Amino acid sequence: MKKLPIYLIAALAVTTSCNKDFLNRYPETAITPEVFFKTQEDLALYMNGMVSQPGTGAYFSDQNTDNCATTAAVEMKNIMTGTPTATNITGGWDWGRLRNLNYFLENYERAATTQEIKDHHAGLAKYYRAIFYFEKVKRYSDVPWYSKPLDPSDAEQLNKARDPRALIVDSVMNDLAFAAAHVKDRSSNTPAVPTNTPDKWSVMMMYARIALHEGTYRKYHPELSLGGSANSFLEKARDISLEIMNSGEFQIYNTGKPEADYGLLFNSQDLNSNKEVILATAYDQTKQMGSSNNGTIFGDYEGSPARSLVNEYLMKNGTRFTDQPGAMQMPFTQEFQNRDARLMHTVAYPGWKFVADAAPYIQKLNKKFSGYHQLKGYYNTTDNILLNSVDFPVYRYAEALLAYAESLAELGTLTQADLDKSVNLLRARAGVAPMNLAAANANPDFLLSTSYPLVSGAMEGAILEIRRERRVEFALEGYRFDDLMRWAAGQLLVKIPQGMYFPGLGKYDMTGDGHEDIILIDKTATIPPDATKEKNALGVRLVYYKAGTINDDVTVYLSNGTNGYMVTETGTRTFIEPKYYYRPVPQSQVLLNPNLKQIFGW
């Protein structure tokens, strides 16, 4: 998480000693309200110090989902394969940031400035508090609500029980309503909103996101007994998304070049000038604000895209790839032909080249890997300064469009006109034929129906296609896990992700030029020294891999040993419903406060 925008480094360096380090400690130990909360500048300094938004680390977040194969010790996989308890699941129960936000909200009115300016900064604090509690609700559902800083001597508040989810979410929505009404947009001068920090439209996008999340969560999670209020949240998501759309402030970045447009959102040095980007996290290696992640995105170690993700991208003509003959066993060199252009901006394709190489890249395989390489978020350059200075899009206009379409589909009121001003703008950018509402509902995708068995009714096909659209539009950006949780689709995580398909041992072309590049040999064979390795027709030595099953002494794991899909693990995964949609309160906290009762079987 990026904590401070670039421009604040110098500002904090010249602040007086009584102010400059207060953000790193409990506020009252470093400042007092009488000393600090005096001016507009004090309010701005405090709230700028609270900036905390996603960065390029989000490109690795999908390792917790069916979008990726991974050998990393990610939480969800550990839960499904281990013996999770409140003793060994301990992360997430942290409250320091809330204390700082509540301290501000208790004291901001002291500043000698206009009410408009005070309300702007209070709106930012409530926006951050809403996000804080949204994360807690996603993890625990019921949590204690605190609207003021805790007094260490207040035993009643320190030993408070969990408040119900409905109360927490209503409080979150109230915070966001205030923020939406009072936070200024980027063009405002009263006060000026610094670049790369949230403004009104950032608030609105988060408002729509939380409304959609809660509406669908309540609809698909009967254990909450809140289904009767689901539509009110879906209506709020619809209305807020439409307000963003009608503002005229944003548009999908589309210059008519499907081979380039989508990818520029993820390898740009400056996203602030891109009309699709509502908020960006900026990086600049020359100012010691570089990202250390971009150099490792294109790798072959712990995480790699899964074949199920690759399969979900449509053909250019709008038909399903999975309806193509032999799709499930299609070789790598054919998978990318005539596909949605977003696939080629997300996963390295046959013929892709490193910028410094004359020849196409040959997929590097290993037994911890699916075979597919992630391109999204990777900047293809040999300049390390540029590599680590790529901005990250925190909120994109595409999210407003898809929130609008999904909320309408879930409400059962989606029309073709709605699709044409939302989903079909994204498909047009990707060079894909538009979605037809009648056709989608008349013939729902069987595979998607199997993946999401809770979806039914007249809008089933539309809902499924919009879920496809979300998966491919936001692939590897950190959206997938929350989507699966709110749709009650945890069973998709039980399937062990697979990778490339190989029909058997032998030679394979990996670049699409018609010449073999690699050879898979049996686990009992020996990889020869370079001098005796076979060469292809171009005189290039083949890359040798020993294939076998997991635990064999080989370099590539195939699901059937000598053929099948690349796999990185075996074993059994179990997703217990509804328990695993939530996390337990850490046992250490329950011992401190026995009123924190476990719920949902924990």
mmCIF file of N, CA, C and O in Angstrom, residues 348-384:
data_model
loop_
_atom_site.group_PDB
_atom_site.id
_atom_site.type_symbol
_atom_site.label_atom_id
_atom_site.label_comp_id
_atom_site.label_asym_id
_atom_site.label_seq_id
_atom_site.Cartn_x
_atom_site.Cartn_y
_atom_site.Cartn_z
ATOM 1 N N ALA A 348 1.010 -13.213 -21.608
ATOM 2 C CA ALA A 348 1.937 -13.258 -22.742
ATOM 3 C C ALA A 348 1.468 -14.293 -23.753
ATOM 4 O O ALA A 348 1.075 -15.403 -23.396
ATOM 5 N N TYR A 349 1.532 -13.935 -25.008
ATOM 6 C CA TYR A 349 0.970 -14.730 -26.102
ATOM 7 C C TYR A 349 2.083 -15.231 -27.021
ATOM 8 O O TYR A 349 3.225 -14.729 -26.974
ATOM 9 N N PRO A 350 1.807 -16.205 -27.865
ATOM 10 C CA PRO A 350 2.830 -16.700 -28.800
ATOM 11 C C PRO A 350 3.316 -15.569 -29.709
ATOM 12 O O PRO A 350 2.518 -14.849 -30.317
ATOM 13 N N GLY A 351 4.604 -15.388 -29.766
ATOM 14 C CA GLY A 351 5.184 -14.328 -30.582
ATOM 15 C C GLY A 351 5.518 -13.067 -29.811
ATOM 16 O O GLY A 351 6.158 -12.159 -30.349
ATOM 17 N N TRP A 352 5.101 -13.002 -28.547
ATOM 18 C CA TRP A 352 5.456 -11.838 -27.722
ATOM 19 C C TRP A 352 6.971 -11.761 -27.574
ATOM 20 O O TRP A 352 7.647 -12.781 -27.471
ATOM 21 N N LYS A 353 7.500 -10.533 -27.551
ATOM 22 C CA LYS A 353 8.953 -10.355 -27.470
ATOM 23 C C LYS A 353 9.335 -9.442 -26.313
ATOM 24 O O LYS A 353 8.656 -8.451 -26.050
ATOM 25 N N PHE A 354 10.424 -9.773 -25.635
ATOM 26 C CA PHE A 354 11.077 -8.798 -24.776
ATOM 27 C C PHE A 354 11.616 -7.695 -25.669
ATOM 28 O O PHE A 354 12.108 -7.949 -26.771
ATOM 29 N N VAL A 355 11.558 -6.460 -25.191
ATOM 30 C CA VAL A 355 11.903 -5.320 -26.026
ATOM 31 C C VAL A 355 13.343 -5.403 -26.540
ATOM 32 O O VAL A 355 13.651 -4.901 -27.626
ATOM 33 N N ALA A 356 14.210 -6.038 -25.800
ATOM 34 C CA ALA A 356 15.619 -6.095 -26.193
ATOM 35 C C ALA A 356 15.962 -7.306 -27.041
ATOM 36 O O ALA A 356 17.094 -7.448 -27.502
ATOM 37 N N ASP A 357 15.004 -8.201 -27.297
ATOM 38 C CA ASP A 357 15.277 -9.432 -28.022
ATOM 39 C C ASP A 357 14.748 -9.367 -29.448
ATOM 40 O O ASP A 357 13.670 -8.827 -29.701
ATOM 41 N N ALA A 358 15.508 -9.955 -30.346
ATOM 42 C CA ALA A 358 15.064 -10.000 -31.738
ATOM 43 C C ALA A 358 14.070 -11.130 -31.960
ATOM 44 O O ALA A 358 13.143 -10.999 -32.755
ATOM 45 N N ALA A 359 14.249 -12.229 -31.237
ATOM 46 C CA ALA A 359 13.396 -13.400 -31.420
ATOM 47 C C ALA A 359 12.249 -13.391 -30.411
ATOM 48 O O ALA A 359 12.377 -12.838 -29.317
ATOM 49 N N PRO A 360 11.133 -13.998 -30.760
ATOM 50 C CA PRO A 360 10.018 -14.095 -29.809
ATOM 51 C C PRO A 360 10.426 -14.852 -28.550
ATOM 52 O O PRO A 360 11.288 -15.739 -28.583
ATOM 53 N N TYR A 361 9.773 -14.504 -27.469
ATOM 54 C CA TYR A 361 10.033 -15.151 -26.189
ATOM 55 C C TYR A 361 9.485 -16.577 -26.202
ATOM 56 O O TYR A 361 8.371 -16.827 -26.646
ATOM 57 N N ILE A 362 10.278 -17.523 -25.714
ATOM 58 C CA ILE A 362 9.851 -18.908 -25.564
ATOM 59 C C ILE A 362 9.421 -19.108 -24.121
ATOM 60 O O ILE A 362 10.213 -18.888 -23.199
ATOM 61 N N GLN A 363 8.165 -19.494 -23.932
ATOM 62 C CA GLN A 363 7.635 -19.654 -22.580
ATOM 63 C C GLN A 363 8.562 -20.517 -21.727
ATOM 64 O O GLN A 363 8.869 -21.655 -22.089
ATOM 65 N N LYS A 364 8.980 -19.984 -20.619
ATOM 66 C CA LYS A 364 9.799 -20.732 -19.673
ATOM 67 C C LYS A 364 8.886 -21.527 -18.761
ATOM 68 O O LYS A 364 7.971 -20.981 -18.147
ATOM 69 N N LEU A 365 9.089 -22.809 -18.668
ATOM 70 C CA LEU A 365 8.250 -23.679 -17.862
ATOM 71 C C LEU A 365 8.988 -24.116 -16.603
ATOM 72 O O LEU A 365 10.215 -24.210 -16.592
ATOM 73 N N ASN A 366 8.241 -24.379 -15.554
ATOM 74 C CA ASN A 366 8.803 -25.075 -14.404
ATOM 75 C C ASN A 366 7.668 -25.659 -13.565
ATOM 76 O O ASN A 366 6.496 -25.415 -13.829
ATOM 77 N N LYS A 367 8.023 -26.438 -12.572
ATOM 78 C CA LYS A 367 7.010 -27.202 -11.841
ATOM 79 C C LYS A 367 6.248 -26.376 -10.805
ATOM 80 O O LYS A 367 5.341 -26.901 -10.157
ATOM 81 N N LYS A 368 6.580 -25.101 -10.666
ATOM 82 C CA LYS A 368 5.831 -24.227 -9.770
ATOM 83 C C LYS A 368 4.966 -23.251 -10.555
ATOM 84 O O LYS A 368 4.568 -22.211 -10.039
ATOM 85 N N PHE A 369 4.645 -23.606 -11.781
ATOM 86 C CA PHE A 369 4.171 -22.607 -12.728
ATOM 87 C C PHE A 369 3.105 -23.187 -13.639
ATOM 88 O O PHE A 369 3.098 -24.382 -13.933
ATOM 89 N N SER A 370 2.176 -22.341 -14.088
ATOM 90 C CA SER A 370 1.109 -22.780 -14.989
ATOM 91 C C SER A 370 1.542 -22.780 -16.448
ATOM 92 O O SER A 370 0.864 -23.341 -17.304
ATOM 93 N N GLY A 371 2.668 -22.113 -16.744
ATOM 94 C CA GLY A 371 3.110 -21.964 -18.116
ATOM 95 C C GLY A 371 2.763 -20.606 -18.696
ATOM 96 O O GLY A 371 3.446 -20.116 -19.590
ATOM 97 N N TYR A 372 1.688 -19.978 -18.184
ATOM 98 C CA TYR A 372 1.278 -18.656 -18.658
ATOM 99 C C TYR A 372 2.005 -17.562 -17.877
ATOM 100 O O TYR A 372 2.150 -17.656 -16.659
ATOM 101 N N HIS A 373 2.433 -16.535 -18.592
ATOM 102 C CA HIS A 373 3.114 -15.397 -17.958
ATOM 103 C C HIS A 373 2.193 -14.192 -17.899
ATOM 104 O O HIS A 373 1.501 -13.877 -18.872
ATOM 105 N N GLN A 374 2.204 -13.498 -16.779
ATOM 106 C CA GLN A 374 1.389 -12.299 -16.615
ATOM 107 C C GLN A 374 2.029 -11.104 -17.303
ATOM 108 O O GLN A 374 3.190 -10.794 -17.071
ATOM 109 N N LEU A 375 1.243 -10.424 -18.128
ATOM 110 C CA LEU A 375 1.690 -9.179 -18.749
ATOM 111 C C LEU A 375 1.097 -7.953 -18.067
ATOM 112 O O LEU A 375 1.722 -6.884 -18.056
ATOM 113 N N LYS A 376 -0.097 -8.075 -17.545
ATOM 114 C CA LYS A 376 -0.752 -6.898 -16.961
ATOM 115 C C LYS A 376 0.104 -6.341 -15.826
ATOM 116 O O LYS A 376 0.480 -7.055 -14.898
ATOM 117 N N GLY A 377 0.387 -5.053 -15.914
ATOM 118 C CA GLY A 377 1.207 -4.398 -14.906
ATOM 119 C C GLY A 377 2.687 -4.427 -15.202
ATOM 120 O O GLY A 377 3.473 -3.792 -14.500
ATOM 121 N N TYR A 378 3.078 -5.172 -16.252
ATOM 122 C CA TYR A 378 4.499 -5.255 -16.600
ATOM 123 C C TYR A 378 4.812 -4.265 -17.719
ATOM 124 O O TYR A 378 4.111 -4.229 -18.733
ATOM 125 N N TYR A 379 5.857 -3.487 -17.532
ATOM 126 C CA TYR A 379 6.289 -2.533 -18.557
ATOM 127 C C TYR A 379 7.488 -3.132 -19.274
ATOM 128 O O TYR A 379 8.525 -3.378 -18.666
ATOM 129 N N ASN A 380 7.344 -3.369 -20.552
ATOM 130 C CA ASN A 380 8.364 -4.059 -21.339
ATOM 131 C C ASN A 380 9.477 -3.089 -21.722
ATOM 132 O O ASN A 380 9.466 -2.470 -22.785
ATOM 133 N N THR A 381 10.450 -2.960 -20.836
ATOM 134 C CA THR A 381 11.559 -2.047 -21.055
ATOM 135 C C THR A 381 12.793 -2.560 -20.335
ATOM 136 O O THR A 381 12.689 -3.335 -19.377
ATOM 137 N N THR A 382 13.950 -2.118 -20.771
ATOM 138 C CA THR A 382 15.199 -2.452 -20.079
ATOM 139 C C THR A 382 15.633 -1.333 -19.152
ATOM 140 O O THR A 382 16.646 -1.444 -18.474
ATOM 141 N N ASP A 383 14.872 -0.257 -19.124
ATOM 142 C CA ASP A 383 15.179 0.895 -18.276
ATOM 143 C C ASP A 383 14.524 0.684 -16.917
ATOM 144 O O ASP A 383 13.307 0.758 -16.784
ATOM 145 N N ASN A 384 15.323 0.418 -15.890
ATOM 146 C CA ASN A 384 14.776 0.131 -14.570
ATOM 147 C C ASN A 384 14.035 1.317 -13.968
ATOM 148 O O ASN A 384 13.114 1.140 -13.165
#
